[in-house]
Coordinates of N, CA and C in Angstrom, one line a residue:
M994 N 13.6 31.2 63.2 CA 14.0 32.5 63.7 C 12.9 33.5 63.7
D995 N 12.9 34.3 64.8 CA 11.5 35.1 64.9 C 11.9 36.4 64.3
W996 N 11.7 36.3 63.0 CA 11.9 37.6 62.1 C 11.0 38.8 62.4
A997 N 9.9 38.5 62.9 CA 8.8 39.5 63.2 C 9.3 40.2 64.6
G998 N 10.1 39.4 65.5 CA 10.5 40.0 66.7 C 11.9 40.8 66.6
W999 N 12.5 40.7 65.7 CA 13.8 41.2 65.7 C 14.0 42.6 65.9
A1000 N 12.8 43.4 65.2 CA 12.9 44.8 65.5 C 12.6 45.2 66.8
V1001 N 11.6 44.6 67.5 CA 11.2 44.8 68.9 C 12.3 44.5 69.9
F1002 N 13.0 43.4 69.6 CA 13.9 42.8 70.5 C 15.2 43.6 70.3
G1003 N 15.5 44.0 69.1 CA 16.6 44.9 68.9 C 16.6 46.3 69.5
L1004 N 15.2 46.8 69.5 CA 15.0 47.9 70.4 C 15.0 47.6 71.9
V1005 N 14.7 46.6 72.3 CA 14.9 46.3 73.7 C 16.4 46.3 74.1
A1006 N 17.2 45.5 73.2 CA 18.6 45.3 73.5 C 19.5 46.5 73.5
T1007 N 18.9 47.4 72.6 CA 19.6 48.8 72.4 C 19.3 49.7 73.4
V1008 N 18.2 49.6 74.0 CA 17.7 50.4 75.2 C 18.6 49.9 76.3
A1009 N 18.6 48.6 76.4 CA 19.5 47.9 77.6 C 21.0 48.4 77.5
L1010 N 21.5 48.4 76.3 CA 22.7 48.7 76.2 C 23.1 50.2 76.5
T1011 N 22.1 51.1 75.9 CA 22.3 52.5 76.2 C 22.0 52.8 77.7
A1012 N 21.1 52.3 78.4 CA 20.9 52.4 79.8 C 22.3 52.0 80.5
A1013 N 22.7 50.9 80.2 CA 23.9 50.5 81.0 C 25.0 51.4 80.8
L1014 N 25.1 52.0 79.4 CA 26.3 52.9 79.3 C 26.2 54.2 79.9
I1015 N 24.8 54.7 80.0 CA 24.6 55.9 80.8 C 24.8 55.7 82.1
T1016 N 24.4 54.6 82.6 CA 24.7 54.2 84.1 C 26.2 54.4 84.4
A1017 N 27.0 53.6 83.6 CA 28.4 53.6 83.6 C 29.0 55.1 83.6
Q1018 N 28.4 55.9 82.7 CA 28.9 57.2 82.6 C 28.6 58.1 83.8
L1019 N 27.4 58.0 84.3 CA 27.0 58.6 85.5 C 27.7 58.2 86.8
A1020 N 28.2 56.9 86.7 CA 28.9 56.4 88.0 C 30.4 56.9 87.8
G1021 N 31.0 57.4 86.7 CA 32.2 58.0 86.6 C 33.1 56.9 85.9
L1022 N 32.5 55.8 85.4 CA 33.4 54.9 85.0 C 34.0 55.1 83.5
T1023 N 33.3 55.8 82.7 CA 33.6 56.3 81.4 C 33.1 57.7 81.1
R1024 N 33.8 58.4 80.1 CA 33.2 59.7 79.8 C 32.6 59.5 78.2
L1025 N 32.6 58.2 77.9 CA 31.9 57.9 76.5 C 30.5 58.3 76.4
D1026 N 30.0 59.2 75.6 CA 28.8 59.6 75.5 C 28.3 59.3 74.1
L1027 N 27.9 58.1 73.8 CA 27.6 57.7 72.4 C 26.5 58.5 71.8
P1028 N 25.5 58.9 72.4 CA 24.4 60.0 71.7 C 25.1 61.2 71.6
L1029 N 25.9 61.8 72.2 CA 26.7 63.0 72.0 C 27.5 62.8 70.8
V1030 N 28.3 61.8 70.8 CA 29.4 61.6 69.8 C 28.5 61.5 68.5
L1031 N 27.6 60.6 68.3 CA 26.8 60.3 67.2 C 25.9 61.5 66.6
G1032 N 25.3 62.4 67.8 CA 24.5 63.6 67.3 C 25.4 64.8 67.0
T1033 N 26.7 64.9 67.4 CA 27.4 66.0 67.0 C 28.0 65.8 65.4
M1034 N 27.7 64.6 65.0 CA 28.0 64.7 63.5 C 27.0 65.5 62.8
V1035 N 25.8 65.6 63.3 CA 24.7 66.3 62.6 C 24.5 67.7 62.9
T1036 N 24.8 68.0 64.4 CA 24.2 69.4 64.9 C 25.4 69.7 65.8
E1037 N 25.7 71.0 66.1 CA 26.7 71.5 67.1 C 26.2 71.6 68.4
D1038 N 24.8 72.0 68.5 CA 24.2 72.1 69.9 C 24.3 70.8 70.6
P1039 N 25.0 70.7 71.7 CA 25.2 69.5 72.6 C 23.7 68.8 73.0
D1040 N 22.7 69.8 73.4 CA 21.6 69.3 74.1 C 20.8 68.6 72.7
R1041 N 20.6 69.1 71.6 CA 20.1 68.6 70.4 C 20.8 67.5 70.0
A1042 N 22.2 67.5 70.0 CA 22.9 66.4 69.6 C 22.7 65.1 70.4
R1043 N 22.4 65.2 71.7 CA 22.2 64.0 72.6 C 20.8 63.5 72.0
V1044 N 19.9 64.3 71.7 CA 18.5 63.7 71.4 C 18.6 63.0 70.0
V1045 N 19.3 63.6 69.0 CA 19.6 63.2 67.7 C 20.3 61.9 67.7
G1046 N 21.5 62.0 68.4 CA 22.3 60.8 68.6 C 21.7 59.6 69.2
F1047 N 20.8 59.9 70.2 CA 20.1 58.8 70.6 C 19.2 58.0 69.7
F1048 N 18.6 58.8 68.7 CA 17.8 58.1 67.8 C 18.9 57.5 66.6
I1049 N 19.9 58.1 66.4 CA 20.7 57.6 65.5 C 21.4 56.2 66.1
H1050 N 21.6 56.1 67.4 CA 22.0 55.0 68.1 C 21.0 54.0 68.1
L1051 N 19.6 54.3 68.3 CA 18.7 53.2 68.1 C 18.6 52.7 66.8
A1052 N 18.7 53.4 65.8 CA 18.7 52.9 64.4 C 19.9 52.0 64.0
A1053 N 21.1 52.5 64.7 CA 22.3 51.6 64.5 C 22.0 50.2 65.2
G1054 N 21.5 50.4 66.4 CA 21.2 49.2 67.2 C 20.0 48.2 66.5
Q1055 N 19.2 48.7 65.7 CA 18.2 47.9 64.9 C 19.1 47.2 63.8
G1056 N 20.0 47.9 63.1 CA 20.7 47.4 62.3 C 21.7 46.2 62.5
F1057 N 22.4 46.4 63.7 CA 23.1 45.4 64.4 C 22.1 44.2 64.8
A1058 N 20.9 44.5 65.2 CA 20.1 43.5 65.8 C 19.7 42.5 64.4
L1059 N 19.6 43.2 63.3 CA 19.2 42.4 62.3 C 20.5 41.5 61.8
G1060 N 21.6 41.8 61.9 CA 22.9 41.1 61.8 C 22.9 39.9 62.7
Y1061 N 22.7 40.1 64.1 CA 22.6 39.2 64.8 C 21.6 38.0 64.7
A1062 N 20.4 38.6 64.3 CA 19.3 37.6 64.1 C 19.7 36.8 62.7
T1063 N 20.4 37.3 61.9 CA 20.9 36.6 60.6 C 21.8 35.4 61.0
V1064 N 22.8 36.1 62.0 CA 23.8 34.8 62.3 C 23.0 33.7 63.2
F1065 N 22.2 34.2 64.1 CA 21.3 33.2 64.7 C 20.6 32.2 63.7
A1066 N 20.1 32.7 62.7 CA 19.2 32.0 61.8 C 20.3 31.2 60.9
L1067 N 21.3 31.5 60.6 CA 22.4 30.6 59.8 C 22.9 29.5 60.7
L1068 N 22.9 29.9 62.0 CA 23.4 28.9 62.9 C 22.3 27.9 63.5
Y1069 N 21.0 28.2 63.1 CA 19.7 27.5 63.4 C 19.6 27.4 65.0
R1070 N 20.0 28.4 65.8 CA 19.8 28.6 67.1 C 20.3 29.8 67.5
A1071 N 19.6 30.3 68.7 CA 19.9 31.5 69.3 C 20.1 31.2 70.8
T1072 N 21.1 31.5 71.4 CA 21.3 31.2 72.7 C 21.9 32.6 73.6
W1073 N 22.0 32.6 74.8 CA 22.5 33.8 75.5 C 24.0 33.7 75.2
W1074 N 24.5 32.7 75.2 CA 26.0 32.6 75.2 C 26.5 32.9 73.7
I1075 N 25.9 32.5 72.7 CA 26.0 33.0 71.3 C 25.9 34.4 71.2
G1076 N 24.8 34.8 71.8 CA 24.6 36.5 71.7 C 25.8 37.1 72.4
G1077 N 26.2 36.5 73.4 CA 27.4 37.1 74.3 C 28.6 37.1 73.5
L1078 N 28.9 36.0 72.8 CA 30.1 35.8 71.8 C 29.9 36.8 70.7
L1079 N 28.8 37.0 70.2 CA 28.6 38.1 69.1 C 28.7 39.5 69.7
G1080 N 28.3 39.7 70.8 CA 28.5 41.0 71.5 C 29.9 41.4 71.7
A1081 N 30.7 40.3 72.0 CA 32.2 40.3 72.2 C 32.8 40.9 70.9
L1082 N 32.5 40.1 69.8 CA 33.0 40.4 68.4 C 32.7 41.8 68.1
H1083 N 31.3 42.1 68.3 CA 30.9 43.5 68.0 C 31.7 44.5 68.7
V1084 N 32.1 44.3 70.0 CA 32.7 45.5 70.7 C 34.2 45.4 70.1
A1085 N 34.8 44.2 69.9 CA 36.1 44.2 69.3 C 36.2 44.8 68.1
I1086 N 35.3 44.8 67.2 CA 35.3 45.6 66.0 C 35.1 47.2 66.2
A1087 N 34.1 47.4 67.2 CA 33.9 48.8 67.5 C 35.3 49.5 68.1
L1088 N 35.9 48.9 69.0 CA 37.0 49.4 69.7 C 38.4 49.6 68.7
T1089 N 38.5 48.5 68.0 CA 39.6 48.6 67.1 C 39.5 49.0 65.7
V1090 N 38.2 49.1 65.1 CA 38.1 49.7 63.8 C 37.4 50.9 63.8
L1091 N 36.2 50.8 64.4 CA 35.2 51.9 64.1 C 35.7 53.3 65.0
L1092 N 36.0 53.1 66.2 CA 36.3 54.2 67.0 C 37.7 54.9 66.4
P1093 N 38.8 54.2 66.0 CA 39.8 54.8 65.5 C 39.7 55.5 64.1
L1094 N 38.6 55.1 63.3 CA 38.2 55.7 62.0 C 37.4 57.0 62.2
L1095 N 36.8 57.0 63.2 CA 35.8 58.0 63.7 C 36.1 59.4 63.5
P1096 N 37.4 59.8 63.9 CA 38.0 61.1 63.8 C 38.1 61.6 62.3
G1097 N 38.2 60.6 61.4 CA 38.5 60.9 60.1 C 37.2 61.3 59.2
V1098 N 36.0 60.9 59.9 CA 34.7 61.3 59.2 C 33.9 62.2 60.0
H1099 N 34.1 62.4 61.4 CA 33.4 63.1 62.2 C 33.8 64.6 62.2
P1100 N 32.8 65.5 61.7 CA 33.1 66.8 61.5 C 33.7 67.7 62.6
R1101 N 33.2 67.2 63.8 CA 33.3 68.0 65.0 C 34.3 67.2 66.1
M1102 N 35.0 66.1 65.6 CA 36.0 65.5 66.5 C 37.5 65.8 65.9
A1103 N 38.2 66.1 67.0 CA 39.7 66.3 66.7 C 40.4 64.9 66.4
S1104 N 41.3 65.0 65.5 CA 42.1 63.7 65.3 C 43.3 63.6 66.4
Q1105 N 44.0 62.5 66.3 CA 45.1 62.4 67.2 C 46.3 63.5 67.0
R1106 N 46.3 63.8 65.8 CA 47.4 64.7 65.3 C 46.9 66.3 65.5
A1107 N 45.8 66.5 65.9 CA 45.2 67.9 66.0 C 45.9 68.5 67.1
G1108 N 46.4 69.7 66.9 CA 47.1 70.4 67.9 C 46.1 71.5 68.6
P1109 N 46.7 72.4 69.4 CA 45.9 73.1 70.4 C 45.1 74.3 69.3
A1110 N 45.4 74.3 68.2 CA 44.6 75.3 67.3 C 43.4 74.7 66.9
S1111 N 43.1 73.4 67.1 CA 41.9 72.7 66.5 C 40.7 73.4 67.3
T1112 N 39.6 73.4 66.4 CA 38.3 74.1 66.8 C 37.2 72.9 67.1
A1113 N 37.8 71.7 67.2 CA 36.9 70.6 67.2 C 36.1 70.5 68.7
M1114 N 35.0 70.0 68.6 CA 34.2 70.1 69.9 C 34.5 68.8 70.7
L1115 N 35.0 67.7 70.1 CA 35.2 66.5 70.8 C 36.5 66.0 70.6
E1116 N 37.2 65.5 71.8 CA 38.4 64.9 71.7 C 38.2 63.6 70.9
P1117 N 39.5 63.1 70.4 CA 39.3 61.7 69.7 C 39.4 60.7 70.6
P1118 N 38.8 59.4 70.3 CA 38.5 58.3 71.3 C 39.9 57.9 71.5
G1119 N 40.9 57.8 70.8 CA 42.2 57.2 71.2 C 41.9 55.7 70.9
F1120 N 43.1 55.0 71.3 CA 43.4 53.6 71.2 C 42.3 52.9 72.2
F1121 N 41.5 52.1 71.7 CA 40.4 51.4 72.5 C 39.5 52.3 73.2
G1122 N 39.4 53.6 72.8 CA 38.6 54.7 73.4 C 39.2 55.0 74.7
L1123 N 40.4 54.7 74.9 CA 41.1 55.2 76.3 C 41.0 56.7 76.6
N1124 N 40.9 57.5 75.6 CA 40.7 59.0 76.0 C 39.6 59.5 76.7
Y1125 N 38.5 58.4 76.7 CA 37.4 58.6 77.4 C 37.3 57.9 78.7
G1126 N 38.4 57.5 79.2 CA 38.7 57.0 80.6 C 39.3 55.5 80.5
I1127 N 40.2 55.2 81.4 CA 40.8 54.1 81.4 C 39.8 52.7 81.4
Q1128 N 38.6 52.8 82.1 CA 37.7 51.7 82.2 C 36.6 51.7 80.9
T1129 N 36.9 52.7 80.0 CA 36.1 52.6 78.7 C 36.0 51.3 78.0
P1130 N 37.1 50.8 77.9 CA 37.0 49.4 77.0 C 36.2 48.3 77.8
A1131 N 36.4 48.2 79.2 CA 35.8 47.3 79.8 C 34.2 47.6 79.9
V1132 N 33.9 48.9 80.1 CA 32.5 49.4 80.0 C 31.8 48.9 78.7
A1133 N 32.5 49.4 77.6 CA 32.1 49.0 76.3 C 31.9 47.6 76.0
A1134 N 32.8 46.7 76.6 CA 32.7 45.3 76.4 C 31.5 44.8 77.2
V1135 N 31.3 45.3 78.6 CA 30.2 44.8 79.2 C 28.9 45.2 78.6
V1136 N 28.7 46.3 78.2 CA 27.4 46.7 77.6 C 27.1 46.2 76.2
H1137 N 28.0 45.8 75.3 CA 27.8 45.1 74.2 C 27.8 43.7 74.3
I1138 N 28.2 43.0 75.3 CA 27.9 41.7 75.9 C 26.5 41.6 76.3
I1139 N 26.0 42.6 77.1 CA 24.7 42.5 77.5 C 23.7 42.6 76.2
Y1140 N 23.9 43.5 75.4 CA 23.5 43.6 74.1 C 23.1 42.2 73.4
G1141 N 24.3 41.6 73.2 CA 24.3 40.3 72.6 C 23.4 39.2 73.5
V1142 N 23.5 39.2 74.7 CA 22.9 38.4 75.5 C 21.4 38.5 75.6
V1143 N 21.0 39.8 75.6 CA 19.5 40.2 75.5 C 19.0 39.4 74.2
L1144 N 19.7 39.9 73.0 CA 19.1 39.4 71.9 C 19.1 37.9 71.7
G1145 N 20.2 37.2 72.4 CA 20.2 35.7 72.2 C 19.0 35.1 73.0
L1146 N 18.8 35.7 74.2 CA 17.5 35.4 74.9 C 16.2 35.6 74.3
L1147 N 16.1 36.7 73.8 CA 14.9 37.1 73.1 C 14.4 36.4 71.9
L1148 N 15.7 36.2 71.0 CA 15.6 35.5 69.7 C 15.4 34.0 70.0
A1149 N 15.9 33.5 71.0 CA 15.7 32.1 71.1 C 14.4 31.5 70.8
P1150 N 14.4 30.3 70.1 CA 13.0 29.8 69.8 C 12.6 29.1 71.0
R1151 N 11.3 29.3 71.1 CA 10.6 28.8 72.4 C 10.2 27.3 72.1

């Protein structure tokens, strides 16, 4: 396994995921803005939050890339399709576990039970992130599979 390359390739894969997600957001396919969601955990200012959130997302992407590299090493192979399967598993966990738990730890996100008196800046993601648009689960799946495929291709032994 290319342990020296995982950080660089993790960065490349995370940038690909982020670029695809931003493109989908600009195309009106989803309202999910991961840099904003992550950044508002640290600061109220939306402009600063997007910058801080971008770097938080890059750091998280590096961590996940290390996990993918570890799985590839345990399997003694890295391929685009194994990366894609890991991406599908990754997004399944993100949509069914991480997003539903987010309102419980995010200081500026409303919960599903928050009423009109809530002062939260962000609405909760809802089931599978559907509060951010009906196509959000599909967009999330595609971008995470792209992430896995990129890692599978770049970490594959030559």
